[in-house]
GROMACS .gro file of C-alpha atoms in nm:
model
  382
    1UNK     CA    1   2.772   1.204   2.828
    2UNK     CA    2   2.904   0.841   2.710
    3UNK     CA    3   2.571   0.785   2.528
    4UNK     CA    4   2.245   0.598   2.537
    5UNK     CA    5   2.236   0.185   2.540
    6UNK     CA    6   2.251   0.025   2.264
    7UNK     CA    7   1.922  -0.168   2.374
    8UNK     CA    8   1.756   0.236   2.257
    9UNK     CA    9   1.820   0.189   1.888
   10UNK     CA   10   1.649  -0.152   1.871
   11UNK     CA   11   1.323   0.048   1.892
   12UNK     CA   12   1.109   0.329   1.750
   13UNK     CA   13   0.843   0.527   1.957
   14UNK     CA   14   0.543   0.359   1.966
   15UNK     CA   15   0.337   0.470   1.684
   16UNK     CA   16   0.061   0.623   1.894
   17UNK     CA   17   0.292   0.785   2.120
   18UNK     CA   18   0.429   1.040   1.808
   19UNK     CA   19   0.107   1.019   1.585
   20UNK     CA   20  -0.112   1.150   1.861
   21UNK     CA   21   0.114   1.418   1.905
   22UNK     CA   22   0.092   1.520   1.509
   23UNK     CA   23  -0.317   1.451   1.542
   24UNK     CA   24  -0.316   1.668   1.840
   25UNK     CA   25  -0.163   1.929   1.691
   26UNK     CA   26  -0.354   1.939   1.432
   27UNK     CA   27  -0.665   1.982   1.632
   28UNK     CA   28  -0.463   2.252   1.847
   29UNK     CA   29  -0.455   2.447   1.478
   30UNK     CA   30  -0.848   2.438   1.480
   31UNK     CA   31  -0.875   2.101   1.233
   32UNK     CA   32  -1.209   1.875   1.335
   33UNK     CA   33  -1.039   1.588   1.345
   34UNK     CA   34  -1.211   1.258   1.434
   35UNK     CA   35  -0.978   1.018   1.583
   36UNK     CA   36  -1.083   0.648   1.428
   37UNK     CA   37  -0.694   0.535   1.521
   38UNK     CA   38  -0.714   0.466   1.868
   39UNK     CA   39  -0.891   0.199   2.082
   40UNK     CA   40  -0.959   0.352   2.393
   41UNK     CA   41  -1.304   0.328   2.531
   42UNK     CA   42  -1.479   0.656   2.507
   43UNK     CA   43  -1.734   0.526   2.805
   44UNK     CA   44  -1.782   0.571   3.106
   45UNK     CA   45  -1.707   0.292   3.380
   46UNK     CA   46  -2.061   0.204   3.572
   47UNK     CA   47  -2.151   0.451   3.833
   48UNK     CA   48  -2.043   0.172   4.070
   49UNK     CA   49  -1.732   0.155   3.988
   50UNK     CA   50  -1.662   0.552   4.018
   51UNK     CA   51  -1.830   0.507   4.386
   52UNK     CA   52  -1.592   0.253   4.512
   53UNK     CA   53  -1.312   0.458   4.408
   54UNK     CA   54  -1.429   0.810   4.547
   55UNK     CA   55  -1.530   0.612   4.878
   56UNK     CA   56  -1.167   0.501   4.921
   57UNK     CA   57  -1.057   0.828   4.823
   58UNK     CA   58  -1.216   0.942   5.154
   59UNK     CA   59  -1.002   0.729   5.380
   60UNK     CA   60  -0.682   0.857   5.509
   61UNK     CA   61  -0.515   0.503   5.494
   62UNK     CA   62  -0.574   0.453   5.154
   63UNK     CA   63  -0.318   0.671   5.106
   64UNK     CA   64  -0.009   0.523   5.140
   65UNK     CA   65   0.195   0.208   4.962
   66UNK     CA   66  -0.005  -0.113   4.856
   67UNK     CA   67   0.069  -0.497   4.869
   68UNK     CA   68   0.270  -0.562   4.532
   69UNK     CA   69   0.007  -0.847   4.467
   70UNK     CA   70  -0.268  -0.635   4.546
   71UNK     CA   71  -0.550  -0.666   4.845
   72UNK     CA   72  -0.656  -1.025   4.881
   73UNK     CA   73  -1.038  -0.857   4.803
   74UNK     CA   74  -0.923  -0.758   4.439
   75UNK     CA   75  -0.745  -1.115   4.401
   76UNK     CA   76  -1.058  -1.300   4.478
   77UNK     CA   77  -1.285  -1.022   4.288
   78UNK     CA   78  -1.042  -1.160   3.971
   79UNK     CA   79  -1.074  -1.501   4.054
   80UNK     CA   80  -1.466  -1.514   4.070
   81UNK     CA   81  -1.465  -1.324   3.722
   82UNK     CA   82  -1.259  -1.587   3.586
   83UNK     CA   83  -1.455  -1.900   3.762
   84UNK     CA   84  -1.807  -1.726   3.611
   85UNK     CA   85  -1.706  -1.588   3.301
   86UNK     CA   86  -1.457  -1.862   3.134
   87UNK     CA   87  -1.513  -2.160   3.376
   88UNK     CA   88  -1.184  -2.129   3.507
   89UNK     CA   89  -1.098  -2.166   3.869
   90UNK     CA   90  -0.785  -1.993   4.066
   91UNK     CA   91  -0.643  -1.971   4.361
   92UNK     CA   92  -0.648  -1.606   4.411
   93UNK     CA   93  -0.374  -1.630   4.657
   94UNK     CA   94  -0.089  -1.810   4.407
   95UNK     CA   95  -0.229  -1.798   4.048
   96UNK     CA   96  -0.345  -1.388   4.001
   97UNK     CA   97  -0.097  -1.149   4.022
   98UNK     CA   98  -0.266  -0.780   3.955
   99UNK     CA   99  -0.095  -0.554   3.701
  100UNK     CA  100  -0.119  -0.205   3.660
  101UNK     CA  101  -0.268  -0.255   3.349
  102UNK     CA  102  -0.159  -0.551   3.113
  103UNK     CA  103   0.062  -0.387   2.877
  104UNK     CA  104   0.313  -0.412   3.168
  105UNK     CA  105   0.270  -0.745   3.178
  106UNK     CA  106   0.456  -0.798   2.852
  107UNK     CA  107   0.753  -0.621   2.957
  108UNK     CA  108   0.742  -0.858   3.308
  109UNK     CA  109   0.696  -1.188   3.113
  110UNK     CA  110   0.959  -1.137   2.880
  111UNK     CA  111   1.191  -1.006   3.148
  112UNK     CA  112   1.074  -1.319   3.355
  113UNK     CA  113   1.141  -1.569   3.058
  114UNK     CA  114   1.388  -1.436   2.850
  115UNK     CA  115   1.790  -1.424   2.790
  116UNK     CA  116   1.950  -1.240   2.516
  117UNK     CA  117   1.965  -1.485   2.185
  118UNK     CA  118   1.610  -1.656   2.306
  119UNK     CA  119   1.363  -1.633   2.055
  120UNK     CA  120   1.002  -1.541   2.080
  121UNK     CA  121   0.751  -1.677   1.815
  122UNK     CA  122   0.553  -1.346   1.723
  123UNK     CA  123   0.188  -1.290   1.512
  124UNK     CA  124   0.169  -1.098   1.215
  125UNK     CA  125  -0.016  -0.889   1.213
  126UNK     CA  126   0.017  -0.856   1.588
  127UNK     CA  127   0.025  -0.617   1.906
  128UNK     CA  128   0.384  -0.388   1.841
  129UNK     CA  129   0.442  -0.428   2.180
  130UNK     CA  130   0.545  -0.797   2.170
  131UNK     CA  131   0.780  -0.690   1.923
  132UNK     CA  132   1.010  -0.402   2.096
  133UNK     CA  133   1.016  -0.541   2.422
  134UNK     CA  134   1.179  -0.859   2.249
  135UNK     CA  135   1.430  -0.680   2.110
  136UNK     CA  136   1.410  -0.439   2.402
  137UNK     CA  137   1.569  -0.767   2.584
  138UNK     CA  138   1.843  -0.863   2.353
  139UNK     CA  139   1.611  -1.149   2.249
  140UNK     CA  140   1.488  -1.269   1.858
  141UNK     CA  141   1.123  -1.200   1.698
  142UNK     CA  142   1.069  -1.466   1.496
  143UNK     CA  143   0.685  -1.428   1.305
  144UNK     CA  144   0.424  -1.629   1.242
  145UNK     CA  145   0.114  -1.600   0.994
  146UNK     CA  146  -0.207  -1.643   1.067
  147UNK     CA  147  -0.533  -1.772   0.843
  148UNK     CA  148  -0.773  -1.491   0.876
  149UNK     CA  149  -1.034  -1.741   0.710
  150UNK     CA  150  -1.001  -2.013   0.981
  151UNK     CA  151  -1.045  -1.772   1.260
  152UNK     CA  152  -0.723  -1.614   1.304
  153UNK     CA  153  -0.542  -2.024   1.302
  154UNK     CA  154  -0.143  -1.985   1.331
  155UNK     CA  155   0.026  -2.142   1.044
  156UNK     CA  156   0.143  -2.479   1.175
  157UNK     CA  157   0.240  -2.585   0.890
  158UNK     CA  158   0.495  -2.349   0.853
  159UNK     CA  159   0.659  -2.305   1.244
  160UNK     CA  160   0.703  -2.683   1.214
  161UNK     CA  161   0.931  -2.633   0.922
  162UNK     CA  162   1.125  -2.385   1.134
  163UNK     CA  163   1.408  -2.498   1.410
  164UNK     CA  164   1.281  -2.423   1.738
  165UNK     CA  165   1.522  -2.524   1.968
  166UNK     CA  166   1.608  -2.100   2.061
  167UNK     CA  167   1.201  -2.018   2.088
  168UNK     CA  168   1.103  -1.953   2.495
  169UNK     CA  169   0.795  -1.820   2.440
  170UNK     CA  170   0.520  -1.776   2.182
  171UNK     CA  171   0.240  -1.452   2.192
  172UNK     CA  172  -0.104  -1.522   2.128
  173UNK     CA  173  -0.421  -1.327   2.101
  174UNK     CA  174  -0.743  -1.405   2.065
  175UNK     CA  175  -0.981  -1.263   1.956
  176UNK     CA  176  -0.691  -1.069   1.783
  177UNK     CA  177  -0.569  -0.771   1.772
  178UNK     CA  178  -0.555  -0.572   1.514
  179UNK     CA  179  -0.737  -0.810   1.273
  180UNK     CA  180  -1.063  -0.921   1.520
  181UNK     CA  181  -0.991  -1.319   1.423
  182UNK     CA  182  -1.190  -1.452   1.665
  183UNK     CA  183  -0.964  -1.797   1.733
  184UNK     CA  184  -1.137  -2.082   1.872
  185UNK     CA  185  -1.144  -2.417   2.104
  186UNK     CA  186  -1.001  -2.626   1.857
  187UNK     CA  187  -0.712  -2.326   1.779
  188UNK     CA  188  -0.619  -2.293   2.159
  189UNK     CA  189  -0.654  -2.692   2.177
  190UNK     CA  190  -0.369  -2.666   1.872
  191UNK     CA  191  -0.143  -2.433   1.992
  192UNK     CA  192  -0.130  -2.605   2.380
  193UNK     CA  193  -0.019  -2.938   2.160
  194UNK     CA  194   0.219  -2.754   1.988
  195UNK     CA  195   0.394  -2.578   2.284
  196UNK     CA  196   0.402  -2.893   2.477
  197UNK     CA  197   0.583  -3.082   2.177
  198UNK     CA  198   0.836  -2.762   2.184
  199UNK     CA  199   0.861  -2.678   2.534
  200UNK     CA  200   0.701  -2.353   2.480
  201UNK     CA  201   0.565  -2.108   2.677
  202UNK     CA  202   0.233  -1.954   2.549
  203UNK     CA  203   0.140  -1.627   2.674
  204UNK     CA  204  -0.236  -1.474   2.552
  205UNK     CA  205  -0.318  -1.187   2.568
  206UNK     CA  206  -0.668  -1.213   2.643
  207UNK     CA  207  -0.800  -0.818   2.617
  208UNK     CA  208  -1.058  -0.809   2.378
  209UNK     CA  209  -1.282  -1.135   2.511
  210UNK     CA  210  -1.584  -0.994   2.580
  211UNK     CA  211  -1.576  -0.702   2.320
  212UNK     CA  212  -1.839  -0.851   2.026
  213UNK     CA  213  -1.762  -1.169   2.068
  214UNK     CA  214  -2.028  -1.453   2.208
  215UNK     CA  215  -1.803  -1.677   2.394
  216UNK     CA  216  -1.506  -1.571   2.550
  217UNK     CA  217  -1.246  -1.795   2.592
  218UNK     CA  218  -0.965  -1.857   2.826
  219UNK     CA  219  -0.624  -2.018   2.713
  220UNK     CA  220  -0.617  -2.203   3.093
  221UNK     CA  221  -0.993  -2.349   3.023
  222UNK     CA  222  -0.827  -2.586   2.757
  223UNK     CA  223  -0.730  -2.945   2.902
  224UNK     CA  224  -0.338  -2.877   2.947
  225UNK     CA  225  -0.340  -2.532   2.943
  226UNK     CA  226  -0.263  -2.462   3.285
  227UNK     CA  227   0.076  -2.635   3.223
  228UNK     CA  228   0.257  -2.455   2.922
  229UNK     CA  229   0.032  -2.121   2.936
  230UNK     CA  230  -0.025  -1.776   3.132
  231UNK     CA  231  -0.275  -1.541   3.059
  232UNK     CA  232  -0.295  -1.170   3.059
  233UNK     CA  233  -0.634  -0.968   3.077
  234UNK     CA  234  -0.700  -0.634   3.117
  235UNK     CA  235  -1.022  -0.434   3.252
  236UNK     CA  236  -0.931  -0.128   2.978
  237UNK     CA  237  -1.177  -0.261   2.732
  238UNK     CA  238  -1.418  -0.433   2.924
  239UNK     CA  239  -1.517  -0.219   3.148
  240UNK     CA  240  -1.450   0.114   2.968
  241UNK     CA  241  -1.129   0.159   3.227
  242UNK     CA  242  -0.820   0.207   2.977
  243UNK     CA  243  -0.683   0.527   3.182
  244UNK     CA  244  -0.735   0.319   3.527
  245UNK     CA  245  -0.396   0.089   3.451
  246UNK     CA  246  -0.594  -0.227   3.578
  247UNK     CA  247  -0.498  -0.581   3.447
  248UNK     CA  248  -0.412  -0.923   3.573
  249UNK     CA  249  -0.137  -1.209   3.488
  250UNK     CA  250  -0.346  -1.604   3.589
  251UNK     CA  251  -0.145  -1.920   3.534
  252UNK     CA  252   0.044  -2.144   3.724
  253UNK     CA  253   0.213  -2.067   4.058
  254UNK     CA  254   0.559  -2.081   4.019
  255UNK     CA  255   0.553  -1.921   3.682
  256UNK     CA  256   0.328  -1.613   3.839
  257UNK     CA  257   0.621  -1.627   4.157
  258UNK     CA  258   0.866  -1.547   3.927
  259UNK     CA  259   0.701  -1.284   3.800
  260UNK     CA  260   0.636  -1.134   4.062
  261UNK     CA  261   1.038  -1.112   4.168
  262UNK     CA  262   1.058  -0.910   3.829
  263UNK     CA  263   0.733  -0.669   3.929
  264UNK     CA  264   0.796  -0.552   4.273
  265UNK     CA  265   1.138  -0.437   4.206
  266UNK     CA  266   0.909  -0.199   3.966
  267UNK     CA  267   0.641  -0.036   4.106
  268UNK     CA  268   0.513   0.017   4.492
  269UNK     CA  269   0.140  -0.141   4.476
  270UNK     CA  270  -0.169   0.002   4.291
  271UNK     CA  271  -0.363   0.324   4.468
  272UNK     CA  272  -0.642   0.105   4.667
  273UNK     CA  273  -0.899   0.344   4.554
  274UNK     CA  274  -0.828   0.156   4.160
  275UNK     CA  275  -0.819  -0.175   4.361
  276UNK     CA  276  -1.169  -0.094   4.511
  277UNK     CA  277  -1.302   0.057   4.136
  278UNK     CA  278  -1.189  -0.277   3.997
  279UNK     CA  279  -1.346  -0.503   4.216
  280UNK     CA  280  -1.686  -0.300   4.162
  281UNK     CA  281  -1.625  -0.336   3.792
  282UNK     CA  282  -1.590  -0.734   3.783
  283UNK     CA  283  -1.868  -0.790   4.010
  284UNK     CA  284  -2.078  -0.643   3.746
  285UNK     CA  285  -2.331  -0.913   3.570
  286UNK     CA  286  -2.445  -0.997   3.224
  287UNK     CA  287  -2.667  -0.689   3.111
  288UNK     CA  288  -2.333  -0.471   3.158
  289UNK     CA  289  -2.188  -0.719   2.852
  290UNK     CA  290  -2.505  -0.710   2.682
  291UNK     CA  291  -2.571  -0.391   2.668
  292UNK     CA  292  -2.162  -0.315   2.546
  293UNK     CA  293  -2.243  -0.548   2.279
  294UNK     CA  294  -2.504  -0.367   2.158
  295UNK     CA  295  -2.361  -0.059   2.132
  296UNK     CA  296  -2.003  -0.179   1.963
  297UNK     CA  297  -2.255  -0.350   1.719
  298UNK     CA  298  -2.423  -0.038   1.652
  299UNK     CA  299  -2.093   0.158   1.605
  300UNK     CA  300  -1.952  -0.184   1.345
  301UNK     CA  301  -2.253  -0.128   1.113
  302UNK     CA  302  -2.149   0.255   1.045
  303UNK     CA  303  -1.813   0.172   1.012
  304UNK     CA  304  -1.916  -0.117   0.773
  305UNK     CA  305  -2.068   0.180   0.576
  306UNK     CA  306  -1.777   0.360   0.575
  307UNK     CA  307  -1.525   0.102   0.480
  308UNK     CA  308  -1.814   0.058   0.179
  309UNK     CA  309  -1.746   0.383   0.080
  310UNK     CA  310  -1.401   0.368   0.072
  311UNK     CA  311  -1.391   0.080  -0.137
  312UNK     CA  312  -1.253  -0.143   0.152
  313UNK     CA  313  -1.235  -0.507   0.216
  314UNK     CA  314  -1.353  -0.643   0.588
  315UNK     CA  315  -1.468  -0.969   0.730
  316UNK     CA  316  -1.800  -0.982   0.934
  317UNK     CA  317  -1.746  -1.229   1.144
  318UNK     CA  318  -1.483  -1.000   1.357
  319UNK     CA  319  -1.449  -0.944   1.749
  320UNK     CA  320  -1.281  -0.669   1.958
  321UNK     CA  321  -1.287  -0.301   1.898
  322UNK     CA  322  -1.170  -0.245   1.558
  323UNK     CA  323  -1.268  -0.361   1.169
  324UNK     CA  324  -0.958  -0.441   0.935
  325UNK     CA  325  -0.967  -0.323   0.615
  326UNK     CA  326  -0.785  -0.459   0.330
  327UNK     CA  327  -0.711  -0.158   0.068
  328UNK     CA  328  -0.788  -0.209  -0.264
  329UNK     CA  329  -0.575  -0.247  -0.538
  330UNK     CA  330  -0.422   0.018  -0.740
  331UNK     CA  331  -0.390   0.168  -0.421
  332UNK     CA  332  -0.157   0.191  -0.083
  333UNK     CA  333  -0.280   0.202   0.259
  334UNK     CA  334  -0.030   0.508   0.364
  335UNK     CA  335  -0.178   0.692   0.084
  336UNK     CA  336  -0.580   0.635   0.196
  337UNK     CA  337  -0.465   0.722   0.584
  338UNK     CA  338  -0.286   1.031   0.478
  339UNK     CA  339  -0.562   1.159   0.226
  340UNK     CA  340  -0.864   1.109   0.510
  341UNK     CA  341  -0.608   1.305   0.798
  342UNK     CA  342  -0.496   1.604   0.581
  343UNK     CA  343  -0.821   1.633   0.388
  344UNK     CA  344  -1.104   1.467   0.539
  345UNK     CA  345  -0.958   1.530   0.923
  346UNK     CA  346  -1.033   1.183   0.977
  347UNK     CA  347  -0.745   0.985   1.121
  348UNK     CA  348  -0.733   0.555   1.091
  349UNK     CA  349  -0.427   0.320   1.118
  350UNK     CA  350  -0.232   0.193   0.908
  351UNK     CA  351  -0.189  -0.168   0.906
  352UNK     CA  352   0.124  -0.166   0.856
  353UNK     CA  353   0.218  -0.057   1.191
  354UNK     CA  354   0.122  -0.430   1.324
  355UNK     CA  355   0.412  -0.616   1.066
  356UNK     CA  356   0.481  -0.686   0.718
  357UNK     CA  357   0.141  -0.884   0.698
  358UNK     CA  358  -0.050  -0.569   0.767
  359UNK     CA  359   0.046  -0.373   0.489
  360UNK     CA  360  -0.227  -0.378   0.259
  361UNK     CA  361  -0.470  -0.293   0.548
  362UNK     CA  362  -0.613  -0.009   0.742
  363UNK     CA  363  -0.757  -0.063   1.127
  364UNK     CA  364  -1.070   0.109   1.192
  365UNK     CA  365  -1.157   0.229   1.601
  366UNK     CA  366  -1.516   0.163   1.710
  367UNK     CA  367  -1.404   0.395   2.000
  368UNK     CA  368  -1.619   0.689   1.898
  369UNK     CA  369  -2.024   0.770   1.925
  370UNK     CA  370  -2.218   0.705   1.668
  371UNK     CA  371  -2.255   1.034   1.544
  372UNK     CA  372  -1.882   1.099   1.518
  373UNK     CA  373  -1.885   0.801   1.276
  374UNK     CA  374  -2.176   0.926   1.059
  375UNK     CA  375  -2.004   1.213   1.036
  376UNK     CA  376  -1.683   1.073   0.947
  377UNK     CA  377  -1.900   0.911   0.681
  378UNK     CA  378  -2.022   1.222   0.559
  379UNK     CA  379  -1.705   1.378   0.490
  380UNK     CA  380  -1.588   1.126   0.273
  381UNK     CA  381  -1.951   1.077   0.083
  382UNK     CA  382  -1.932   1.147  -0.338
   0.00000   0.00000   0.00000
C-alpha cells in the first residue's frame, strides 16, 4: 500500500458525518437525545408525491438505467416551477440539468470550473461543503464577510481591496445558510455587477427559498444574471424530500453542457420512480408553501423561547430552517453545545463549523415537532 492522495489530508469528515455517529450512540446507550443539529425535514412529502413513485415502482421498465439529464417530463416539471415561482423561464431541454440532489452539484461545478491554483471567493459563515471540495480540487478558498444587518450583503468593500485576477468562481446563498440572511434584489443586482467587472462566475445555492421567507428569489431573475450565474436548487427542503437525492443545476447552456461532461461520467441516471415523485412534488400549488410556512413559524417561536432561555442572541427577520445564535459573553459556544448534549441530551451546532466568522454562534434546527422543542425547553428551564 503506497498510501492515500494527498488531495485526503486537505479535508476532515464532514462534521455531521462523525457527530451523528457520537449522537447516535449516545441514544443507542438509552440517552433521550433531541437532535436540534440537523436540518433535515422531519415531514412527510404530499401523499402525491409517494403515489407517483409507488406507481412507477409497479412498472417493470422503470427498472433499468435513466437518461443522465433526466426524462424530458421532470425537465419541463422544473422548468414550470421556475417560470411560476421566480418568473424565470428555461428551456428545459438546454438550461436544467437534474441532480441527484444538489450537494452534488458543488462537487460538478467546481470540477467543471476549476484548475488547481484557481481561487474560489467563499462566505463566512457559509455551507462547509464549498470549502473541502475547493481544496478537494487543488484550488484556493479565499472568504468573504457578510453584513448580517443588511440582509446577509457581501462585503464589497473589502473583495475590491483584494487581487482577483486567480478567483473563477464565487458561492452564494441566499437566504443563507447557516445564518438565515435573507439577501435581496438590490444584493443579487450587486453581486451580478461585481462578477461581470471580474469575470466571475457566481454560483447560488438557492435551497432554502421558500422555507420562511415571502419572496423567493432567483439569481437568473436579475437583469444579467443569466450571463455570469448558475443556480442550484434542491427539492430536500421544500418539499420535505432530503433522503430522495432530488436537485437541479439552471443557467446558461453551454455552461450546464459542460457540466454535464463532468456528471455522466458519475452516475447512471436517477431511479424514474424519484423522477416521477419529483414532478408530483413541483406541480404542487401555493397552500403546500403556505401551510410549510406556518408550521416552520410555529416551530421559530419555541425556539425563540429557547434561545431566551439560554441567554442567546438571534435576529427575527431570518429565513430557512435554522435560528443563529450569537453566545453571550463570558462564554464559548463549544462549551454551551457540549453542556446541553452531555447534560441536557439536547444536541445544536456549533457555529463554528461554518468558518472563523461563526465562532461565537450556535445554529438551531427547526427540523423537529413542536413538542420535541418544548421539551427541549423544559430541560433546560431554571
Amino acid at each position: 500500500m503506497k498510501g492515500f492522495a494527498q488531495r485526503v489530508d486537505t479535508v476532515q469528515e464532514y462534521y455531521f458525518s462523525a457527530k451523528l455517529r457520537e449522537v447516535n450512540q449516545l441514544i443507542a446507550d438509552g440517552k433521550p437525545v433531541i437532535n436540534l443539529g440537523i436540518g433535515s425535514p422531519d415531514l412527510a412529502p404530499d401523499r402525491m408525491v409517494i403515489d407517483a413513485l409507488k406507481s412507477a415502482a409497479e412498472n417493470p421498465k422503470a427498472h433499468g438505467y435513466q437518461n443522465y439529464q433526466g426524462i424530458p417530463e421532470l425537465r419541463i416539471a422544473m422548468g414550470e416551477f421556475y417560470a411560476r415561482e421566480y418568473k424565470v423561464r428555461l428551456n428545459p431541454m438546454k438550461e436544467i440539468l437534474p441532480l441527484m440532489g444538489s450537494k452534488e452539484g458543488i462537487m460538478h461545478l467546481s470540477m467543471t470550473f476549476l484548475n488547481p491554483g484557481d481561487q474560489v471567493l467563499i462566505p463566512d459563515p457559509g455551507y462547509p461543503t464549498y470549502t473541502s471540495v475547493t481544496s478537494l480540487l487543488g484550488a484556493e478558498p479565499v472568504f468573504y464577510g457578510l453584513d448580517l444587518e443588511k440582509k446577509g450583503r457581501p462585503n464589497f468593500e473589502e473583495l475590491e481591496k483584494l487581487d482577483l485576477s486567480r478567483v473563477k468562481i464565487m458561492w452564494i446563498n441566499y437566504p443563507h445558510m447557516p445564518t438565515g440572511a435573507a439577501g435581496s434584489k438590490e444584493i443579487l443586482t450587486e453581486l451580478v455587477s461585481f462578477a461581470k467587472k471580474h469575470s466571475i462566475v457566481l454560483l447560488h445555492d438557492n435551497p432554502y427559498s421558500h422555507i420562511s421567507n415571502p419572496e423567493p428569489l432567483s439569481i437568473l431573475a436579475i437583469p444579467g444574471g443569466e450571463e455570469v450565474a448558475l443556480e442550484l436548487n434542491s427539492l430536500s427542503k421544500t418539499f420535505n424530500m432530503p433522503g430522495w437525492r432530488v436537485g437541479m443545476l439552471c443557467g446558461r447552456a453551454d455552461w450546464i453542457e459542460a457540466v454535464l461532461k463532468v456528471k455522466s461520467n458519475m452516475d447512471s441516471g436517477m431511479f424514474l420512480g424519484i423522477q416521477k415523485g419529483a414532478i408530483a412534488a413541483l406541480s404542487l400549488g401555493k397552500n403546500w408553501f403556505s401551510d410549510l410556512d406556518e408550521l416552520y413559524q410555529n416551530r421559530r417561536k419555541l425556539v425563540w423561547k429557547m434561545a431566551d432561555h439560554l441567554n442567546l442572541s438571534y435576529p427575527k427577520d431570518s429565513a430557512g430552517l435554522f435560528v443563529w445564535c450569537k453566545v453571550p459573553e463570558g462564554k464559548t459556544a463549544d462549551e454551551l453545545v457540549d453542556w446541553l448534549l452531555y447534560e441536557k441530551n439536547i444536541f445544536i451546532t456549533p457555529g463554528k463549523i461554518f468558518g472563523p466568522a461563526g465562532e461565537k454562534y450556535v445554529r438551531i434546527s427547526l427540523c423537529m415537532p413542536e413538542f420535541k422543542i418544548l421539551e427541549a425547553i423544559n430541560r433546560i428551564k431554571p
